[in-house]
Amino acid sequence: MKLTQLTLKNFRNFQEITINPDSNINLLVGANGKGKTSVLEAIYFLGMGRSFRARGHQAVVQHGQTSCQMVGEFLDAQNNPIIIGIEKNLDASQSQAKISGREVQNMAELASILPVQLIHHETFHLLDAGPQYRREFLDWGVFYAEPLYFPAWQRAQRALKQRNALLKNNLDLTQLNFWEQELASQAQALDQFRRMYLTLYLPVLESLLAAIGLAGISITYHAGWDNQRDYVQLLHQSRARDAILGHTSLGPHRADLKIRINQQDADYVLSRGQQKMLSFSMRIAQALLLAQLSQQQCLFLVDDLAAELDSEYINQAMQMLVELPCQVFITAVHKILFEQQLAQYDIPVFHVEQL
């Protein structure tokens, strides 16, 4: 998917703007607080149905207004036009979204047709953040690689919610046995999908890392339980403990990736700059694999790259971005750090103060 036009109305500090981006790389330049990240946020919204900055919808509606609109005009891989529109109202808890005039029932519909990769300050903590971040990273890739993944994930979430409720409120053994069997069935499917994805993903990542001198990285997947043992039996054995904890302590919702170099945790061995480049490369590899598997192109959103990387790593990161089969949006306070790439690749610059 390539974004050909973005129109925002009453979104953040924009009363009304229209942007016609380049099909390859776009650099958004401007002082802090002028709206660079808001443009990325709006594009992210069109693909995910939510913001990566604010939990509540009030924050994105311009002060004094009752609603905001985001409309993106796209071309798919066959150059067919697709229009995605989202409206958020202050008096409604849910967004209203349409794809080429058709109302969207589930925000996963947006994600399925518009893959969006976001690189911002949290991305660079992939190694040292909690397991949830690495799990979300992994599941982004599995979502696009395996069509059956999302339905299995939904069923697993429902079974998990039911088991937790039964443990807290009512130990109905018939119901508990049923939902534990259902959870185990979906957990096995999720585990299989995740392992299959990593088998395809790791060679792509290894090739990227070798090119920037980060060879020797190993990524080991942990299912969230001892998958050499029967998961249903483990759930039975953990009932008393889980009832005290108030949640299920073992399962696919506890999966994690262990990232090491020479058998040591990578976040202890690598410099901060190397950790950031590894995190960055892991996202790039996902986009490359997506293009290989499905010929889908994701939109790559990179917020304030210069604030996270020094000049050497910026050059490496920019080289990766220009070689991606994706449309890329990068924000920066100043364009001076990108002068080499701007000249070499004829990258258009959008000054947000002038939008």
Short mmCIF file of C-alpha atoms in Angstrom, two decimals:
data_model
loop_
_atom_site.label_atom_id
_atom_site.label_comp_id
_atom_site.label_asym_id
_atom_site.label_seq_id
_atom_site.Cartn_x
_atom_site.Cartn_y
_atom_site.Cartn_z
CA MET A 1 0.00 0.00 0.00
CA LYS A 2 1.20 3.48 -0.86
CA LEU A 3 -0.33 6.61 0.63
CA THR A 4 -1.03 9.13 -2.14
CA GLN A 5 -2.91 11.74 -0.11
CA LEU A 6 -3.52 12.39 3.58
CA THR A 7 -6.20 14.83 4.74
CA LEU A 8 -6.62 15.79 8.39
CA LYS A 9 -9.35 17.95 9.86
CA ASN A 10 -9.40 19.18 13.47
CA PHE A 11 -6.71 16.62 14.29
CA ARG A 12 -4.36 17.73 17.10
CA ASN A 13 -3.04 21.20 16.12
CA PHE A 14 -4.09 20.90 12.47
CA GLN A 15 -7.33 22.61 11.57
CA GLU A 16 -7.22 21.23 8.04
CA ILE A 17 -4.25 20.03 5.99
CA THR A 18 -3.64 17.89 2.92
CA ILE A 19 -0.35 16.16 2.17
CA ASN A 20 0.59 14.44 -1.09
CA PRO A 21 3.62 12.33 -0.14
CA ASP A 22 6.25 10.73 -2.31
CA SER A 23 5.85 7.01 -2.93
CA ASN A 24 9.25 6.23 -1.40
CA ILE A 25 10.80 8.30 1.40
CA ASN A 26 9.40 11.47 2.96
CA LEU A 27 11.12 13.69 5.52
CA LEU A 28 8.92 15.80 7.82
CA VAL A 29 10.89 18.67 9.36
CA GLY A 30 9.90 21.19 11.99
CA ALA A 31 10.37 22.42 15.53
CA ASN A 32 9.07 20.36 18.43
CA GLY A 33 5.35 20.78 19.01
CA LYS A 34 4.56 21.81 15.43
CA GLY A 35 2.92 18.55 14.38
CA LYS A 36 5.56 16.26 12.85
CA THR A 37 4.65 13.33 15.07
CA SER A 38 0.95 14.11 14.66
CA VAL A 39 1.23 13.32 10.94
CA LEU A 40 2.76 9.92 11.79
CA GLU A 41 0.08 9.42 14.43
CA ALA A 42 -2.69 10.02 11.88
CA ILE A 43 -1.20 7.52 9.42
CA TYR A 44 -0.82 5.01 12.25
CA PHE A 45 -4.47 5.62 13.14
CA LEU A 46 -5.55 4.67 9.62
CA GLY A 47 -3.79 1.32 9.92
CA MET A 48 -4.45 0.48 13.55
CA GLY A 49 -7.61 2.35 14.49
CA ARG A 50 -5.89 3.92 17.49
CA SER A 51 -3.12 6.29 18.49
CA PHE A 52 0.36 5.27 19.57
CA ARG A 53 0.54 8.36 21.80
CA ALA A 54 -2.75 8.76 23.67
CA ARG A 55 -5.13 6.23 25.16
CA GLY A 56 -8.16 8.50 25.13
CA HIS A 57 -9.69 9.88 21.95
CA GLN A 58 -10.13 13.36 23.42
CA ALA A 59 -6.43 14.14 23.01
CA VAL A 60 -6.47 13.89 19.21
CA VAL A 61 -9.52 16.14 18.73
CA GLN A 62 -8.48 19.77 18.35
CA HIS A 63 -9.35 21.95 21.32
CA GLY A 64 -12.76 23.55 20.89
CA GLN A 65 -13.93 20.99 18.32
CA THR A 66 -16.27 18.02 18.80
CA SER A 67 -14.70 15.63 16.30
CA CYS A 68 -11.74 15.04 14.02
CA GLN A 69 -11.34 13.27 10.69
CA MET A 70 -8.46 11.41 9.06
CA VAL A 71 -8.70 10.34 5.43
CA GLY A 72 -6.02 8.48 3.52
CA GLU A 73 -6.08 7.75 -0.19
CA PHE A 74 -3.98 4.71 -1.09
CA LEU A 75 -2.94 2.55 -4.01
CA ASP A 76 -2.63 -1.17 -3.40
CA ALA A 77 -0.07 -3.50 -5.03
CA GLN A 78 -2.20 -3.63 -8.20
CA ASN A 79 -2.60 0.19 -8.21
CA ASN A 80 -6.25 -0.07 -7.19
CA PRO A 81 -7.43 2.99 -5.23
CA ILE A 82 -8.49 2.47 -1.61
CA ILE A 83 -9.78 5.18 0.71
CA ILE A 84 -9.62 4.76 4.48
CA GLY A 85 -11.45 7.27 6.64
CA ILE A 86 -11.73 7.53 10.42
CA GLU A 87 -13.78 9.95 12.48
CA LYS A 88 -13.48 10.37 16.22
CA ASN A 89 -16.17 12.14 18.21
CA LEU A 90 -15.83 13.41 21.75
CA ASP A 91 -19.21 11.94 22.68
CA ALA A 92 -18.43 8.44 21.33
CA SER A 93 -16.07 5.90 22.85
CA GLN A 94 -15.38 4.15 19.53
CA SER A 95 -14.00 5.43 16.24
CA GLN A 96 -16.07 5.28 13.08
CA ALA A 97 -14.01 3.83 10.25
CA LYS A 98 -14.73 3.15 6.60
CA ILE A 99 -12.80 1.43 3.84
CA SER A 100 -13.82 2.80 0.43
CA GLY A 101 -17.25 3.66 1.80
CA ARG A 102 -17.82 0.37 3.63
CA GLU A 103 -18.15 0.55 7.40
CA VAL A 104 -15.46 -1.32 9.32
CA GLN A 105 -16.77 -3.74 11.93
CA ASN A 106 -13.42 -4.68 13.46
CA MET A 107 -10.25 -2.60 13.59
CA ALA A 108 -8.32 -5.70 12.60
CA GLU A 109 -9.77 -5.10 9.13
CA LEU A 110 -7.70 -1.91 8.94
CA ALA A 111 -4.55 -3.69 10.00
CA SER A 112 -5.07 -6.48 7.50
CA ILE A 113 -5.05 -4.14 4.51
CA LEU A 114 -2.68 -1.45 5.81
CA PRO A 115 0.37 -2.85 7.61
CA VAL A 116 2.09 -0.09 9.57
CA GLN A 117 5.49 -0.33 11.23
CA LEU A 118 6.29 2.31 13.83
CA ILE A 119 9.76 3.16 15.06
CA HIS A 120 9.84 5.63 17.93
CA HIS A 121 11.43 5.94 21.36
CA GLU A 122 9.78 2.80 22.75
CA THR A 123 11.02 0.72 19.81
CA PHE A 124 14.59 1.20 20.91
CA HIS A 125 13.83 -0.46 24.26
CA LEU A 126 12.78 -3.75 22.68
CA LEU A 127 15.69 -5.55 24.31
CA ASP A 128 15.39 -4.22 27.87
CA ALA A 129 11.63 -3.64 28.12
CA GLY A 130 9.17 -6.18 29.47
CA PRO A 131 8.08 -9.33 27.62
CA GLN A 132 4.86 -7.66 26.43
CA TYR A 133 6.79 -5.47 23.99
CA ARG A 134 8.66 -8.41 22.45
CA ARG A 135 5.45 -10.44 22.30
CA GLU A 136 3.65 -7.62 20.48
CA PHE A 137 6.61 -7.33 18.12
CA LEU A 138 6.46 -11.05 17.33
CA ASP A 139 2.69 -11.10 16.94
CA TRP A 140 2.77 -8.23 14.43
CA GLY A 141 4.69 -10.47 12.07
CA VAL A 142 2.65 -13.60 12.74
CA PHE A 143 -0.59 -11.68 12.10
CA TYR A 144 0.42 -11.06 8.48
CA ALA A 145 2.20 -14.36 7.88
CA GLU A 146 -0.58 -16.68 9.07
CA PRO A 147 -4.28 -15.88 8.34
CA LEU A 148 -5.45 -18.31 11.04
CA TYR A 149 -3.40 -16.61 13.74
CA PHE A 150 -5.80 -13.80 14.64
CA PRO A 151 -8.91 -16.01 15.05
CA ALA A 152 -6.88 -18.35 17.26
CA TRP A 153 -5.60 -15.39 19.27
CA GLN A 154 -9.17 -14.12 19.76
CA ARG A 155 -10.36 -17.52 20.97
CA ALA A 156 -7.38 -17.84 23.30
CA GLN A 157 -8.10 -14.40 24.77
CA ARG A 158 -11.74 -15.35 25.37
CA ALA A 159 -10.77 -18.64 27.04
CA LEU A 160 -8.19 -16.86 29.18
CA LYS A 161 -10.74 -14.26 30.28
CA GLN A 162 -13.27 -16.96 31.16
CA ARG A 163 -10.74 -19.01 33.14
CA ASN A 164 -9.61 -15.97 35.10
CA ALA A 165 -13.20 -15.06 35.93
CA LEU A 166 -13.97 -18.60 37.11
CA LEU A 167 -10.88 -18.68 39.29
CA LYS A 168 -11.87 -15.41 40.94
CA ASN A 169 -15.59 -15.89 41.35
CA ASN A 170 -16.81 -19.43 40.88
CA LEU A 171 -14.85 -22.65 40.76
CA ASP A 172 -17.39 -24.45 38.57
CA LEU A 173 -15.23 -27.43 37.62
CA THR A 174 -17.26 -28.31 34.53
CA GLN A 175 -16.87 -24.80 33.15
CA LEU A 176 -13.26 -24.58 34.26
CA ASN A 177 -12.36 -27.86 32.54
CA PHE A 178 -14.07 -26.69 29.33
CA TRP A 179 -12.26 -23.36 29.15
CA GLU A 180 -8.92 -24.88 30.07
CA GLN A 181 -9.28 -27.35 27.22
CA GLU A 182 -10.19 -24.49 24.87
CA LEU A 183 -7.26 -22.38 26.07
CA ALA A 184 -4.87 -25.30 25.63
CA SER A 185 -6.11 -25.98 22.10
CA GLN A 186 -5.63 -22.37 21.01
CA ALA A 187 -2.33 -22.06 22.87
CA GLN A 188 -0.90 -24.95 20.86
CA ALA A 189 -2.01 -23.29 17.63
CA LEU A 190 -0.49 -19.91 18.62
CA ASP A 191 2.73 -21.61 19.65
CA GLN A 192 2.97 -23.38 16.30
CA PHE A 193 2.27 -20.19 14.31
CA ARG A 194 4.87 -18.22 16.26
CA ARG A 195 7.54 -20.88 15.79
CA MET A 196 6.82 -21.16 12.06
CA TYR A 197 7.13 -17.39 11.69
CA LEU A 198 10.48 -17.26 13.48
CA THR A 199 11.82 -20.01 11.23
CA LEU A 200 11.20 -17.68 8.28
CA TYR A 201 12.14 -14.46 10.05
CA LEU A 202 15.50 -15.25 11.63
CA PRO A 203 17.46 -15.80 8.38
CA VAL A 204 16.25 -12.40 7.11
CA LEU A 205 17.36 -10.71 10.32
CA GLU A 206 20.72 -12.50 10.38
CA SER A 207 21.50 -11.25 6.89
CA LEU A 208 20.72 -7.67 7.89
CA LEU A 209 22.78 -7.84 11.08
CA ALA A 210 25.80 -9.31 9.32
CA ALA A 211 25.84 -6.30 6.98
CA ILE A 212 26.15 -3.85 9.94
CA GLY A 213 28.62 -5.89 11.99
CA LEU A 214 26.20 -7.40 14.49
CA ALA A 215 26.72 -11.07 13.72
CA GLY A 216 26.36 -13.65 16.47
CA ILE A 217 22.94 -12.55 17.71
CA SER A 218 20.63 -15.40 18.72
CA ILE A 219 16.90 -15.15 19.39
CA THR A 220 15.23 -17.91 21.35
CA TYR A 221 11.47 -18.23 21.63
CA HIS A 222 9.84 -19.18 24.93
CA ALA A 223 6.22 -20.30 24.68
CA GLY A 224 5.08 -19.05 28.11
CA TRP A 225 4.91 -22.54 29.60
CA ASP A 226 6.96 -25.74 29.53
CA ASN A 227 5.75 -27.04 26.18
CA GLN A 228 7.43 -30.38 26.83
CA ARG A 229 4.64 -30.98 29.33
CA ASP A 230 0.89 -31.22 28.89
CA TYR A 231 -0.49 -27.67 29.12
CA VAL A 232 -3.92 -28.75 30.39
CA GLN A 233 -2.22 -30.62 33.23
CA LEU A 234 -0.15 -27.53 34.04
CA LEU A 235 -3.33 -25.44 34.17
CA HIS A 236 -4.92 -27.97 36.56
CA GLN A 237 -1.88 -27.89 38.81
CA SER A 238 -1.72 -24.09 38.88
CA ARG A 239 -5.37 -23.49 39.79
CA ALA A 240 -4.79 -22.75 43.47
CA ARG A 241 -1.87 -20.43 42.80
CA ASP A 242 -3.65 -18.67 39.93
CA ALA A 243 -6.76 -18.17 42.07
CA ILE A 244 -4.60 -16.34 44.62
CA LEU A 245 -2.84 -14.33 41.92
CA GLY A 246 -6.12 -13.53 40.20
CA HIS A 247 -4.86 -14.46 36.74
CA THR A 248 -3.46 -17.33 34.68
CA SER A 249 0.28 -17.47 35.18
CA LEU A 250 1.21 -19.82 32.32
CA GLY A 251 0.28 -19.65 28.68
CA PRO A 252 0.79 -17.95 25.30
CA HIS A 253 0.10 -14.56 26.90
CA ARG A 254 3.42 -15.05 28.74
CA ALA A 255 5.53 -15.81 25.67
CA ASP A 256 8.84 -14.01 25.25
CA LEU A 257 11.90 -13.72 23.05
CA LYS A 258 15.35 -14.09 24.64
CA ILE A 259 17.89 -12.07 22.66
CA ARG A 260 21.52 -13.00 23.27
CA ILE A 261 24.98 -12.60 21.82
CA ASN A 262 27.62 -15.22 22.59
CA GLN A 263 25.27 -16.81 25.16
CA GLN A 264 24.89 -13.56 27.11
CA ASP A 265 21.90 -11.23 27.27
CA ALA A 266 22.31 -8.72 24.46
CA ASP A 267 21.22 -5.75 26.56
CA TYR A 268 24.19 -6.38 28.89
CA VAL A 269 26.81 -6.92 26.18
CA LEU A 270 25.93 -4.45 23.44
CA SER A 271 26.46 -0.71 23.65
CA ARG A 272 23.35 1.46 23.76
CA GLY A 273 23.89 2.41 20.13
CA GLN A 274 24.23 -1.23 19.10
CA GLN A 275 21.07 -2.14 21.04
CA LYS A 276 19.14 0.55 19.20
CA MET A 277 20.43 -0.60 15.81
CA LEU A 278 19.50 -4.18 16.67
CA SER A 279 15.97 -3.10 17.63
CA PHE A 280 15.74 -1.03 14.45
CA SER A 281 16.99 -3.90 12.30
CA MET A 282 14.46 -6.28 13.83
CA ARG A 283 11.64 -4.05 12.56
CA ILE A 284 13.25 -3.68 9.14
CA ALA A 285 13.53 -7.47 8.84
CA GLN A 286 9.81 -7.82 9.54
CA ALA A 287 8.98 -5.47 6.66
CA LEU A 288 11.31 -7.34 4.32
CA LEU A 289 9.79 -10.70 5.23
CA LEU A 290 6.26 -9.34 4.80
CA ALA A 291 7.12 -8.26 1.26
CA GLN A 292 8.62 -11.68 0.51
CA LEU A 293 5.67 -13.66 1.88
CA SER A 294 2.73 -11.67 0.61
CA GLN A 295 4.03 -8.92 -1.67
CA GLN A 296 2.39 -6.53 0.80
CA GLN A 297 4.25 -3.33 1.49
CA CYS A 298 3.92 -1.78 4.90
CA LEU A 299 4.12 1.91 5.68
CA PHE A 300 7.19 2.67 7.77
CA LEU A 301 6.85 5.50 10.30
CA VAL A 302 10.07 6.69 11.94
CA ASP A 303 9.77 9.36 14.63
CA ASP A 304 12.76 11.58 15.44
CA LEU A 305 15.48 9.18 14.33
CA ALA A 306 18.23 11.71 15.03
CA ALA A 307 17.25 11.88 18.71
CA GLU A 308 17.91 8.16 19.14
CA LEU A 309 20.96 7.44 16.96
CA ASP A 310 24.33 9.10 16.43
CA SER A 311 25.52 10.07 12.95
CA GLU A 312 27.18 6.71 12.20
CA TYR A 313 24.06 4.74 13.04
CA ILE A 314 21.82 7.27 11.29
CA ASN A 315 23.71 6.56 8.05
CA GLN A 316 23.26 2.82 8.53
CA ALA A 317 19.58 3.22 9.37
CA MET A 318 18.92 5.49 6.40
CA GLN A 319 20.64 3.04 4.07
CA MET A 320 18.27 0.32 5.29
CA LEU A 321 15.25 2.58 4.86
CA VAL A 322 16.05 3.66 1.29
CA GLU A 323 16.47 0.01 0.30
CA LEU A 324 13.12 -1.03 1.78
CA PRO A 325 10.30 -1.90 -0.64
CA CYS A 326 8.11 0.41 1.46
CA GLN A 327 6.87 3.95 1.69
CA VAL A 328 8.69 5.66 4.56
CA PHE A 329 7.89 8.74 6.67
CA ILE A 330 10.67 10.17 8.85
CA THR A 331 10.45 13.12 11.25
CA ALA A 332 13.31 15.38 12.30
CA VAL A 333 13.81 18.74 13.95
CA HIS A 334 16.54 19.63 11.43
CA LYS A 335 17.33 18.17 8.03
CA ILE A 336 21.08 18.77 8.28
CA LEU A 337 21.79 15.22 9.51
CA PHE A 338 20.12 13.86 6.39
CA GLU A 339 21.78 16.11 3.82
CA GLN A 340 23.74 13.25 2.27
CA GLN A 341 20.66 11.10 1.75
CA LEU A 342 18.53 14.05 0.63
CA ALA A 343 20.97 14.78 -2.16
CA GLN A 344 21.67 11.18 -3.11
CA TYR A 345 18.09 9.91 -3.17
CA ASP A 346 16.13 13.09 -3.98
CA ILE A 347 14.03 12.82 -0.82
CA PRO A 348 11.22 15.39 -0.57
CA VAL A 349 11.11 17.53 2.57
CA PHE A 350 7.83 18.69 4.15
CA HIS A 351 8.10 21.63 6.56
CA VAL A 352 5.21 21.11 8.96
CA GLU A 353 4.94 24.84 9.77
CA GLN A 354 4.04 25.40 6.14
CA LEU A 355 1.44 22.63 5.80
#
